[in-house]
Amino acid sequence: MIVVLDHAIRDDDKSRLHSFLVEKGFQVREIVGEEETILGAVGSVAIDIREVELRPGVQRVIPISKPYKLASRELKKSDSIVQVGPIKIGGPRIAVMGGPCAVESEEQINEAARIARESGAVVLRGGAFKPRTSPYSFQGLGEEGLKLLKSAGERHGLPVVSEIIAPRYVDMFKEYVDLMQIGARNMQNFELLKAVGATGRPVMLKRGLAATIEEWLMAAEYLLAHGTEDVLLCERGIRTFETYTRNSLDISSIPVARKLTHLPVIVDPSHATGIREQVPPVALAAVAAGADGLIVEVHPDPEQALSDGPQTVFPGQFEKLMRDIEALAPVVGRELTRIPRERSTPDGGASLGTSVGSRGVGDAADSGAGASSGARGDASSGTPIAYQGERGAYSEMALVRFFHDTEFEPIPSRSFRDVFDAVLAGRAQFGIVPVENSLAGSVHENYDLLLQYPDIHIGGEIKIRVEHSLIGVNGSSIGEIKRVLSHPQALAQCDEYLRGFDWERVPFYDTAGSVAHIVSGGDASVAAIANVRAADVHGATVLKEGIETNPSNYTRFVVLIPGEPSWQEGANLASIVFSTPDRPGALFHAMELMAKASVNLKKLESRPIAGKPWQYMFYVDLELPTGKAEFDSLLDTLSGEVSDLRLLGVYRAV
Ligand code: PEP
Ligand code: MN
């Protein structure tokens, strides 16, 4: 049952309630959510719920209707985040695990780890105890395999996952692996589930060959009921009458599982298909269907693999797949998880990106990852980060995505200039501003501000998909609407939908602000257009999602950091700005220098120079050369050819 607590419950009432439930024989978990705090109480105990309802500090009691309780979405509405080493799996990011079916030798697993890491995988896989169909097939290297896996993972900075096949290996696995895998054949090996669950460690539970989704979730319940809170589900294909592929990937199990449970869902396209060529398209389909991650078999030389070679992709295929996932992720509102990288700011105080003051797993699950807010309660003590707009603005959404692993305090600011000012004055440690929209083009004001604030540079970027929703006051319906408010650009972007109605279109300064405005007016005939997060933040109702005419609408945001930019390991993009002398071929010569340095230009844009009519600055985004020396020498030669050359930032573009 779910015991919803009063906001004002006294600590002693709460602890007495807790003890009461435990004495009755329940297992009790406290879940602090966005709106309310609950105690989840599960166990095979019969109790009259009025006994609980009447206790002080209890708001209401809701029975959990599903046979799986701890795994159920009824118990926990927000997505769970499972921490595997430094990697958080679940929420807005997609984690890819890669590696061979089995560890075969030190050289093989080291090379596989290098390949996996270089292509962007965040967890290294490798079986050491292989449950093979034939007793004569390669059975794995056993403990020696686990040792090799662990040391390859350490060498390449990757946590590791491996399959455990019997309870007697639990202590051994605790020593070597970060994530224990329960294989498809063992999904209902209840003694194994109990033993692994009792370790309290992260587990990935594969779906059985012939298991229903409910059986799969019941198996997860075993793990949760025995102690661990960190369970990943893994869909790896089920047995059907089809023989062309090794199994049939049940793609619909992904959205179904995500609806029924808060646990992250991983997909294994390798065992699902059994055919190398089918792995990339099926992997992309899984991402499109909402998978939180993938586990893919990749081997330095799949044709020589001792197990599952035909379904194991070549390193080149894996690298291409990772790039395709990176391109696809924003379409479904996600981005790829990367290995946290320490990047210190010039003042040495804080670091940027996924490594900033990592919040606890539970916190991330309940505040950062939820669609509604990453900005409340616990976050107020975090890193202050400025953005332009009201709560629920697209900029805030970009902030939450970029700083997902960080304890942060969002600082809403009136204008873009206020964001720069907040960063400069130290009121915010970072800022985030949009620089370009895929339909509307550059946000020139921010390019100009970057020039006006030489003490601020770009330290990162994130692209988010702009998805507009029609939002009304609570209890309203589309039929009642007479006027619709939003930023003029959002109104224009929803033109096709709006043309179907006779509504007055009212321009408003900001999308999220339009939602706040209609909520304060409380008039059911007035609606707003903004993102779903704005509806959540301001307590309004989404009447229709996805009303934008063109679904390929993305905005690119950059992260602002105080100080001078410097070379960053792992960065792949640099933004520079310069002006050229007023003579024929001046820009051409600058471009020529970049071409000679084999530097790829991603964007070139000109802007008028303030106070110098008809003179222009050029903004260039360029793909970084591999080494710092080449980059420095390019800047050096360029500065001889152009004027006012400034490096705006060196950062990782995704
Ligand atoms: C594996 O991942 O190596 C494996 C044996 O998978 P499954 O249990 O899904 O067959
Ligand atoms: Mn395998």
XYZ file of C-alpha atoms and ligand atoms in Angstrom:
665
model
C 0.000 0.000 0.000
C 0.989 3.611 -0.472
C 0.723 5.766 2.639
C 0.612 9.425 1.594
C 1.896 11.643 4.398
C 0.671 15.082 5.384
C 3.124 17.811 4.428
C 3.163 18.838 8.056
C 3.656 15.363 9.573
C 5.727 15.546 12.728
C 8.977 13.615 12.778
C 7.952 11.572 15.814
C 4.580 10.668 14.200
C 6.425 9.580 11.095
C 8.841 7.366 12.959
C 6.002 5.855 15.037
C 4.086 5.136 11.823
C 7.201 3.560 10.344
C 7.705 1.302 13.385
C 4.021 0.395 13.430
C 4.165 -0.806 9.836
C 7.405 -2.713 10.395
C 5.958 -4.402 13.484
C 2.956 -5.478 11.423
C 5.403 -7.228 9.093
C 5.667 -4.721 6.240
C 8.792 -3.703 4.422
C 8.719 0.078 4.356
C 10.348 2.499 1.914
C 10.115 6.246 2.133
C 9.867 8.012 -1.207
C 10.207 11.781 -1.226
C 8.478 12.983 -4.364
C 7.856 16.259 -6.084
C 4.439 16.843 -4.610
C 4.258 14.506 -1.670
C 6.161 12.148 0.563
C 4.940 8.583 0.775
C 5.742 5.433 2.646
C 5.525 2.367 0.446
C 4.594 -0.607 2.625
C 4.703 -4.080 1.114
C 4.483 -7.560 2.522
C 2.225 -10.565 2.741
C 0.286 -9.101 5.651
C -3.448 -8.545 5.848
C -4.353 -5.258 7.496
C -7.427 -3.076 7.648
C -6.209 0.073 5.930
C -8.289 2.238 8.271
C -5.807 1.295 11.005
C -3.188 3.178 9.014
C -5.429 5.930 7.693
C -6.405 7.057 11.185
C -2.864 7.538 12.404
C -1.628 11.121 12.878
C 0.098 12.659 9.877
C -1.430 10.253 7.347
C -3.237 11.975 4.505
C -4.572 8.882 2.729
C -3.794 5.250 1.988
C -3.885 3.799 -1.504
C -3.674 0.051 -2.094
C -1.280 -0.999 -4.891
C -3.348 -2.922 -7.389
C -0.486 -4.670 -9.212
C 1.020 -7.940 -7.945
C 4.466 -6.318 -8.154
C 4.603 -3.527 -5.612
C 8.100 -2.080 -5.193
C 8.607 -2.231 -8.947
C 5.319 -0.531 -9.687
C 4.782 2.983 -11.043
C 1.889 3.219 -8.637
C 4.412 3.265 -5.803
C 6.920 5.590 -7.434
C 5.860 7.922 -10.212
C 9.220 9.342 -11.216
C 11.761 7.362 -13.228
C 14.334 5.584 -11.095
C 17.962 6.291 -11.743
C 20.341 3.390 -11.214
C 23.924 4.244 -10.429
C 26.537 1.921 -11.911
C 29.981 3.158 -10.855
C 29.968 6.828 -11.861
C 27.212 6.324 -14.440
C 23.585 7.138 -13.829
C 21.220 5.033 -15.895
C 17.635 6.203 -16.437
C 16.078 9.664 -16.668
C 16.762 11.839 -19.690
C 19.939 10.097 -20.785
C 20.645 6.968 -22.796
C 23.426 4.716 -21.551
C 25.132 2.308 -23.925
C 26.990 -0.728 -22.611
C 29.318 -2.471 -25.015
C 31.803 -5.291 -25.097
C 32.223 -8.867 -26.162
C 29.865 -11.710 -25.377
C 32.639 -13.300 -23.326
C 36.017 -12.327 -21.929
C 38.509 -14.426 -23.900
C 41.923 -13.012 -23.048
C 43.570 -9.987 -21.514
C 44.413 -8.584 -24.910
C 40.913 -9.111 -26.306
C 39.069 -7.499 -23.388
C 41.482 -4.568 -23.221
C 41.070 -3.876 -26.901
C 37.280 -4.255 -26.614
C 37.274 -1.807 -23.688
C 39.269 0.724 -25.700
C 36.859 0.425 -28.637
C 33.794 0.675 -26.418
C 35.104 3.700 -24.564
C 36.286 5.520 -27.675
C 32.931 5.138 -29.353
C 31.102 6.471 -26.290
C 29.949 3.381 -24.390
C 29.766 3.968 -20.625
C 29.770 0.390 -19.271
C 31.950 -2.536 -20.406
C 30.281 -5.916 -20.788
C 31.956 -9.318 -20.820
C 30.704 -12.732 -19.739
C 32.949 -14.934 -17.587
C 30.422 -17.629 -16.680
C 28.562 -18.416 -19.872
C 25.262 -20.316 -19.775
C 25.702 -22.075 -23.142
C 23.135 -24.304 -24.812
C 25.785 -26.955 -25.443
C 28.016 -28.286 -22.651
C 30.795 -28.553 -25.254
C 30.765 -24.830 -26.114
C 33.142 -22.307 -24.540
C 31.952 -21.825 -20.964
C 33.897 -18.671 -20.122
C 37.079 -18.026 -18.138
C 35.351 -17.967 -14.743
C 36.977 -15.898 -11.987
C 40.004 -15.207 -14.163
C 37.636 -13.664 -16.739
C 36.106 -11.394 -14.083
C 39.575 -10.246 -13.015
C 40.505 -9.393 -16.598
C 37.189 -7.611 -17.105
C 37.643 -5.502 -13.990
C 41.176 -4.505 -14.853
C 40.239 -3.639 -18.476
C 37.368 -1.539 -17.120
C 39.677 0.244 -14.698
C 42.242 0.863 -17.368
C 39.709 2.495 -19.668
C 37.570 4.157 -17.005
C 34.488 1.997 -17.505
C 32.374 0.239 -14.880
C 31.702 -3.394 -15.804
C 28.761 -5.769 -16.127
C 28.873 -9.560 -16.174
C 26.405 -12.390 -15.803
C 26.124 -14.269 -12.505
C 24.731 -17.780 -12.851
C 24.534 -19.145 -9.301
C 24.130 -17.835 -5.721
C 27.492 -19.299 -4.699
C 29.296 -16.720 -6.862
C 27.787 -13.689 -5.147
C 30.858 -12.772 -3.087
C 33.137 -13.210 -6.076
C 30.947 -10.924 -8.196
C 30.812 -8.303 -5.452
C 34.564 -8.123 -5.685
C 34.847 -7.685 -9.442
C 31.724 -6.246 -11.076
C 29.756 -3.007 -10.804
C 26.558 -4.414 -12.274
C 25.441 -8.040 -11.932
C 23.489 -9.427 -14.832
C 20.840 -12.096 -14.383
C 20.556 -13.910 -17.695
C 17.378 -14.748 -19.563
C 17.650 -18.423 -18.621
C 17.838 -17.503 -14.944
C 15.080 -14.909 -14.803
C 12.980 -17.146 -12.587
C 15.817 -18.724 -10.644
C 14.364 -17.419 -7.405
C 17.255 -18.496 -5.188
C 19.603 -16.537 -7.446
C 17.268 -13.509 -7.408
C 17.134 -13.577 -3.606
C 20.901 -13.898 -3.217
C 21.689 -11.152 -5.727
C 18.921 -8.884 -4.395
C 20.318 -9.256 -0.881
C 23.671 -7.780 -1.940
C 21.961 -4.388 -2.300
C 24.035 -3.892 -5.465
C 22.819 -2.837 -8.936
C 21.400 -5.668 -11.031
C 20.339 -5.982 -14.654
C 17.540 -8.480 -15.034
C 17.095 -9.932 -18.495
C 13.645 -10.949 -19.608
C 13.214 -14.717 -19.819
C 12.926 -16.400 -23.199
C 9.253 -17.103 -22.659
C 8.355 -14.697 -19.889
C 5.410 -12.326 -19.916
C 6.041 -8.740 -18.922
C 4.275 -9.406 -15.639
C 6.498 -12.404 -14.864
C 9.514 -10.261 -15.666
C 8.339 -7.540 -13.267
C 7.580 -10.144 -10.592
C 11.169 -11.361 -10.918
C 12.315 -7.734 -10.480
C 10.093 -7.587 -7.405
C 12.101 -10.487 -5.921
C 15.292 -8.492 -6.321
C 13.746 -5.358 -4.800
C 12.043 -7.226 -1.977
C 15.349 -8.790 -0.962
C 17.254 -5.579 -0.587
C 18.492 -3.898 -3.726
C 16.910 -0.693 -4.947
C 18.873 -0.603 -8.165
C 17.320 -2.809 -10.815
C 17.583 -2.418 -14.570
C 15.239 -4.411 -16.762
C 16.638 -5.760 -20.018
C 14.487 -6.755 -22.980
C 16.543 -9.174 -25.079
C 13.995 -10.781 -27.357
C 11.576 -13.602 -26.684
C 10.856 -16.933 -28.378
C 8.244 -16.742 -31.104
C 7.466 -18.918 -34.133
C 9.894 -16.797 -36.183
C 13.180 -18.533 -36.927
C 14.950 -15.989 -39.143
C 16.198 -14.075 -36.135
C 17.513 -15.737 -32.975
C 14.657 -14.225 -30.931
C 11.969 -11.627 -31.575
C 12.542 -8.277 -29.956
C 9.333 -7.304 -28.206
C 9.628 -3.612 -28.986
C 6.310 -2.773 -27.379
C 7.566 -4.172 -24.084
C 9.672 -0.995 -23.799
C 6.804 1.538 -23.540
C 4.694 -1.019 -21.656
C 7.390 -1.617 -19.041
C 8.051 2.113 -18.781
C 4.378 2.650 -18.075
C 4.081 -0.133 -15.504
C 7.338 0.389 -13.651
C 9.725 3.159 -12.634
C 12.748 0.921 -13.342
C 14.938 1.811 -16.341
C 14.577 -0.418 -19.411
C 17.657 -1.538 -21.313
C 17.512 -3.318 -24.679
C 19.901 -5.983 -25.948
C 19.663 -5.919 -29.746
C 22.462 -8.514 -30.079
C 20.732 -11.457 -28.413
C 17.362 -10.261 -29.728
C 18.370 -10.605 -33.366
C 21.368 -12.923 -33.392
C 22.461 -11.260 -36.655
C 25.117 -8.550 -36.813
C 23.447 -6.567 -39.627
C 20.171 -6.399 -37.730
C 21.721 -5.014 -34.565
C 22.031 -1.291 -35.524
C 18.493 -0.793 -36.911
C 16.930 -2.657 -33.997
C 19.074 -0.694 -31.528
C 17.846 2.593 -33.041
C 14.256 1.374 -32.922
C 14.708 0.620 -29.220
C 15.967 4.155 -28.575
C 13.026 5.543 -30.536
C 10.654 3.403 -28.454
C 11.979 4.902 -25.230
C 14.740 2.545 -24.045
C 16.933 3.998 -21.290
C 19.951 2.182 -22.601
C 21.374 -0.550 -24.769
C 23.741 -3.437 -24.238
C 25.530 -4.337 -27.442
C 28.041 -7.073 -28.238
C 31.129 -5.641 -29.916
C 34.460 -7.434 -30.363
C 37.786 -6.331 -31.899
C 37.518 -9.280 -34.310
C 33.993 -10.742 -34.200
C 34.786 -13.427 -36.750
C 37.243 -14.972 -34.291
C 34.952 -14.585 -31.245
C 34.617 -17.696 -29.076
C 30.904 -17.075 -28.557
C 28.115 -15.207 -30.338
C 30.405 -13.973 -33.146
C 27.637 -13.765 -35.794
C 25.629 -11.297 -33.709
C 28.634 -9.263 -32.592
C 29.203 -6.010 -34.434
C 32.534 -4.842 -35.817
C 34.142 -1.837 -34.097
C 33.288 0.375 -37.083
C 29.629 -0.628 -36.946
C 29.548 0.132 -33.251
C 31.056 3.560 -33.748
C 28.524 4.367 -36.486
C 25.685 3.136 -34.282
C 26.814 5.424 -31.463
C 26.841 8.403 -33.810
C 23.364 7.517 -35.068
C 22.060 7.233 -31.505
C 23.541 10.628 -30.741
C 21.669 12.092 -33.711
C 18.416 10.313 -32.873
C 18.356 10.971 -29.127
C 17.146 14.614 -29.226
C 14.184 13.572 -31.385
C 12.883 11.597 -28.417
C 13.935 14.179 -25.861
C 17.056 12.343 -24.735
C 20.773 12.578 -25.005
C 23.584 10.060 -24.745
C 25.152 9.500 -21.342
C 28.841 10.173 -21.349
C 31.548 9.326 -18.899
C 31.765 12.177 -16.412
C 34.825 14.213 -17.083
C 36.424 16.555 -14.597
C 36.773 19.933 -16.210
C 37.823 22.676 -13.903
C 36.907 26.270 -14.412
C 39.621 28.915 -14.409
C 38.984 29.819 -10.794
C 39.476 26.191 -9.945
C 36.320 26.253 -7.873
C 33.820 24.156 -9.712
C 33.663 21.823 -12.615
C 31.283 21.664 -15.500
C 29.148 19.009 -17.011
C 28.131 15.688 -15.630
C 30.727 15.858 -12.910
C 29.401 18.857 -11.013
C 28.586 17.961 -7.407
C 26.846 14.693 -8.226
C 23.576 14.394 -6.444
C 22.476 11.189 -4.776
C 20.759 8.554 -6.861
C 17.441 8.952 -5.113
C 17.540 12.709 -5.385
C 18.210 12.564 -9.076
C 15.336 10.191 -9.561
C 12.901 12.308 -7.715
C 13.837 15.788 -8.699
C 16.230 16.134 -11.595
C 14.822 13.518 -13.877
C 11.145 14.100 -13.324
C 9.396 16.022 -16.050
C 8.155 18.551 -13.603
C 11.124 20.158 -11.955
C 14.757 19.829 -11.155
C 14.654 22.975 -9.222
C 13.003 22.468 -5.941
C 13.784 21.668 -2.363
C 17.067 19.858 -2.232
C 18.370 21.743 -5.230
C 18.324 25.122 -3.532
C 21.683 24.487 -1.922
C 23.270 23.555 -5.253
C 25.323 25.362 -7.883
C 23.475 28.528 -8.962
C 22.844 28.525 -12.715
C 21.200 31.423 -14.524
C 18.806 31.153 -17.464
C 16.451 33.555 -19.181
C 12.743 33.230 -18.714
C 10.165 32.073 -16.242
C 10.104 28.728 -14.493
C 9.287 26.121 -17.140
C 10.977 28.009 -20.003
C 12.722 26.005 -22.717
C 15.983 27.404 -21.333
C 15.218 25.852 -17.972
C 14.573 22.547 -19.709
C 18.001 22.787 -21.377
C 19.542 23.590 -18.006
C 17.934 20.594 -16.320
C 19.103 18.295 -19.109
C 22.659 19.585 -19.195
C 23.147 19.701 -15.436
C 21.182 16.557 -14.801
C 23.796 15.009 -12.553
C 24.358 18.161 -10.602
C 22.801 19.630 -7.549
C 21.841 23.042 -8.875
C 19.735 26.061 -8.124
C 18.150 27.554 -11.243
C 18.204 31.350 -11.278
C 15.433 32.665 -13.554
C 16.516 35.929 -15.186
C 14.535 38.589 -16.985
C 16.785 39.010 -20.028
C 19.736 37.349 -21.726
C 21.901 40.213 -20.517
C 20.835 39.454 -16.958
C 22.119 35.907 -17.432
C 25.521 37.239 -18.508
C 25.511 39.735 -15.632
C 24.679 37.034 -13.096
C 27.606 34.917 -14.310
C 29.970 37.861 -14.377
C 29.003 39.045 -10.908
C 29.306 35.528 -9.516
C 25.610 35.353 -8.549
C 25.488 32.339 -10.850
C 28.337 29.935 -11.371
C 27.133 29.094 -14.874
C 24.577 30.427 -17.313
C 22.731 28.880 -20.190
C 21.463 30.768 -23.255
C 20.056 29.788 -26.670
C 22.226 30.654 -29.656
C 20.418 29.058 -32.563
C 17.113 27.533 -33.563
C 16.987 25.079 -36.444
C 14.000 26.900 -38.008
C 14.389 30.519 -36.910
C 18.198 30.765 -37.151
C 20.650 32.469 -34.800
C 19.760 34.281 -31.618
C 21.884 37.287 -32.496
C 21.515 38.986 -29.165
C 23.465 36.221 -27.473
C 26.229 36.272 -30.055
C 26.515 40.001 -29.459
C 26.551 39.517 -25.692
C 29.342 36.962 -26.003
C 31.380 39.726 -27.623
C 30.455 42.289 -25.033
C 31.407 40.034 -22.127
C 34.992 38.979 -22.853
C 35.284 37.520 -19.351
C 32.714 34.878 -20.122
C 33.203 31.935 -22.427
C 31.323 28.946 -23.789
C 31.945 25.720 -21.891
C 29.387 23.332 -23.314
C 26.350 22.989 -25.493
C 23.113 21.090 -25.587
C 20.423 20.796 -28.238
C 16.850 20.261 -27.257
C 13.800 19.539 -29.325
C 11.136 22.218 -29.172
C 7.790 20.553 -28.658
C 4.872 22.907 -28.111
C 1.695 22.021 -26.252
C -1.634 23.746 -25.930
C -2.074 24.469 -22.228
C -5.226 25.538 -20.412
C -6.172 26.284 -16.837
C -7.066 23.205 -14.792
C -10.508 21.905 -15.637
C -10.651 23.662 -19.039
C -11.206 22.028 -22.408
C -10.329 22.858 -26.012
C -13.973 23.630 -26.804
C -14.026 26.607 -24.429
C -10.977 28.410 -25.821
C -11.343 31.847 -27.408
C -7.837 33.331 -27.074
C -4.394 31.783 -27.110
C -1.274 33.446 -25.725
C 2.370 32.722 -26.433
C 5.653 34.070 -27.711
C 5.109 35.193 -31.340
C 7.609 32.594 -32.563
C 5.715 29.785 -30.818
C 2.406 31.042 -32.223
C 3.945 31.047 -35.702
C 5.418 27.587 -35.202
C 1.957 26.201 -34.383
C 0.232 27.977 -37.267
C -1.105 24.858 -38.947
C -2.785 23.643 -35.754
C -4.114 27.089 -34.836
C -5.608 27.583 -38.295
C -8.095 24.848 -37.437
C -9.686 27.184 -34.863
C -11.122 30.622 -34.726
C -8.996 31.737 -31.762
C -7.510 35.164 -31.252
C -3.712 34.867 -31.178
C -2.161 37.103 -28.530
C 1.618 37.630 -28.567
C 3.257 37.321 -25.160
C 6.858 37.973 -24.137
C 7.673 34.381 -23.189
C 6.144 30.891 -23.616
C 6.372 29.810 -19.967
C 5.302 33.313 -18.904
C 2.136 32.908 -20.945
C 1.302 29.804 -18.901
C 1.905 31.628 -15.600
C -0.310 34.433 -16.912
C -3.289 32.255 -17.840
C -3.044 30.391 -14.537
C -3.195 33.644 -12.573
C -6.182 34.795 -14.658
C -8.011 31.493 -14.129
C -10.087 31.998 -17.294
C -10.943 28.736 -19.113
C -11.377 30.583 -22.407
C -7.708 31.618 -22.484
C -4.999 29.086 -23.344
C -1.233 29.269 -23.765
C 1.403 27.552 -25.878
C 4.547 26.285 -24.156
C 6.260 23.022 -23.266
C 4.680 20.410 -20.984
C 7.131 21.232 -18.226
C 5.716 24.760 -18.023
C 2.231 23.294 -17.473
C 3.575 21.149 -14.682
C 5.551 23.907 -13.012
C 2.662 26.387 -13.060
C -0.101 23.890 -12.277
C -1.939 23.988 -15.605
C -3.370 21.277 -17.860
C -1.925 20.065 -21.136
C -4.861 20.063 -23.563
C -2.938 18.899 -26.629
C 0.691 17.862 -27.029
C 2.881 18.207 -30.107
C 1.045 21.024 -31.905
C 4.106 22.440 -33.648
C 3.856 22.371 -37.455
C 7.386 21.128 -38.015
C 8.513 18.433 -35.587
C 12.170 18.953 -36.591
C 12.513 22.019 -34.423
C 15.619 22.156 -32.266
C 17.283 24.842 -30.229
C 20.953 24.871 -29.440
C 21.962 26.287 -26.073
C 25.427 27.114 -24.834
C 26.675 27.022 -21.274
C 28.410 30.168 -20.061
C 31.377 30.064 -17.715
C 33.314 32.953 -16.235
C 36.938 33.352 -17.221
C 39.076 32.676 -20.263
C 38.531 29.584 -22.383
C 41.229 26.985 -22.476
C 41.910 23.718 -24.255
C 39.765 20.871 -22.867
C 40.508 17.181 -23.271
C 37.572 15.513 -24.973
C 36.267 18.740 -26.537
C 35.327 18.577 -30.212
C 34.191 22.085 -31.124
C 35.634 25.561 -30.889
C 33.835 28.837 -31.432
C 35.875 31.810 -32.558
C 35.065 35.315 -33.680
C 37.117 37.766 -35.748
C 36.876 40.672 -38.158
C 38.760 40.995 -41.403
C 40.509 43.921 -43.054
C 38.352 45.740 -45.603
C 40.014 44.369 -48.746
C 39.287 41.768 -51.425
C 39.777 38.151 -50.403
C 40.247 38.886 -46.682
C 37.671 36.352 -45.506
C 38.776 33.928 -48.192
C 42.341 34.003 -46.819
C 41.134 33.257 -43.310
C 39.117 30.322 -44.644
C 42.102 29.148 -46.624
C 44.178 28.900 -43.453
C 41.514 26.736 -41.867
C 41.281 24.557 -44.967
C 45.064 24.112 -44.986
C 44.915 23.034 -41.355
C 42.250 20.466 -42.407
C 39.793 22.055 -40.019
C 36.133 21.448 -40.716
C 33.862 24.501 -40.437
C 30.490 23.782 -38.900
C 29.061 27.282 -39.038
C 29.974 30.712 -40.367
C 27.933 33.778 -39.597
C 28.487 37.508 -39.916
C 27.257 40.194 -37.510
C 27.476 43.972 -37.778
C 30.063 45.530 -35.465
C 28.399 47.886 -32.996
C 29.384 51.491 -33.719
C 31.027 50.630 -37.049
C 28.306 50.684 -39.702
C 28.824 48.250 -42.556
C 31.656 46.451 -40.862
C 31.229 42.870 -39.730
C 32.483 40.271 -37.288
C 32.551 36.639 -38.348
C 31.518 33.882 -35.993
C 32.923 30.483 -36.795
C 32.260 27.101 -35.204
C 34.957 24.663 -36.147
C 35.582 21.016 -35.501
C 38.667 20.764 -33.341
C 41.837 19.260 -34.710
C 43.033 16.311 -32.680
C 45.791 17.989 -30.751
C 46.268 21.161 -28.798
C 49.455 21.969 -30.728
C 47.626 21.994 -34.097
C 44.863 24.127 -32.654
C 47.265 26.655 -31.127
C 49.167 26.909 -34.366
C 45.937 27.506 -36.323
C 44.968 30.333 -33.938
C 48.449 31.709 -34.294
C 48.423 31.811 -38.085
C 44.848 33.108 -38.128
C 45.701 35.986 -35.842
C 48.229 37.161 -38.420
C 45.517 37.288 -41.083
C 42.470 38.645 -39.245
C 41.758 41.304 -36.603
C 40.239 41.023 -33.131
C 40.450 37.241 -33.086
C 38.791 35.862 -29.974
C 38.287 32.336 -28.802
C 34.755 32.060 -27.429
C 35.096 28.529 -26.167
C 36.438 25.035 -26.635
C 33.833 22.507 -25.647
C 32.149 19.231 -26.299
C 29.278 19.486 -28.773
C 26.705 16.727 -28.786
C 24.529 -12.504 -22.516
O 24.196 -11.326 -22.346
O 25.695 -12.825 -22.714
C 23.491 -13.544 -22.504
C 23.786 -14.809 -22.382
O 22.254 -13.036 -22.672
P 20.821 -13.720 -22.446
O 20.767 -14.128 -21.024
O 19.892 -12.607 -22.793
O 20.718 -14.870 -23.409
Mn 26.212 -13.408 -25.957
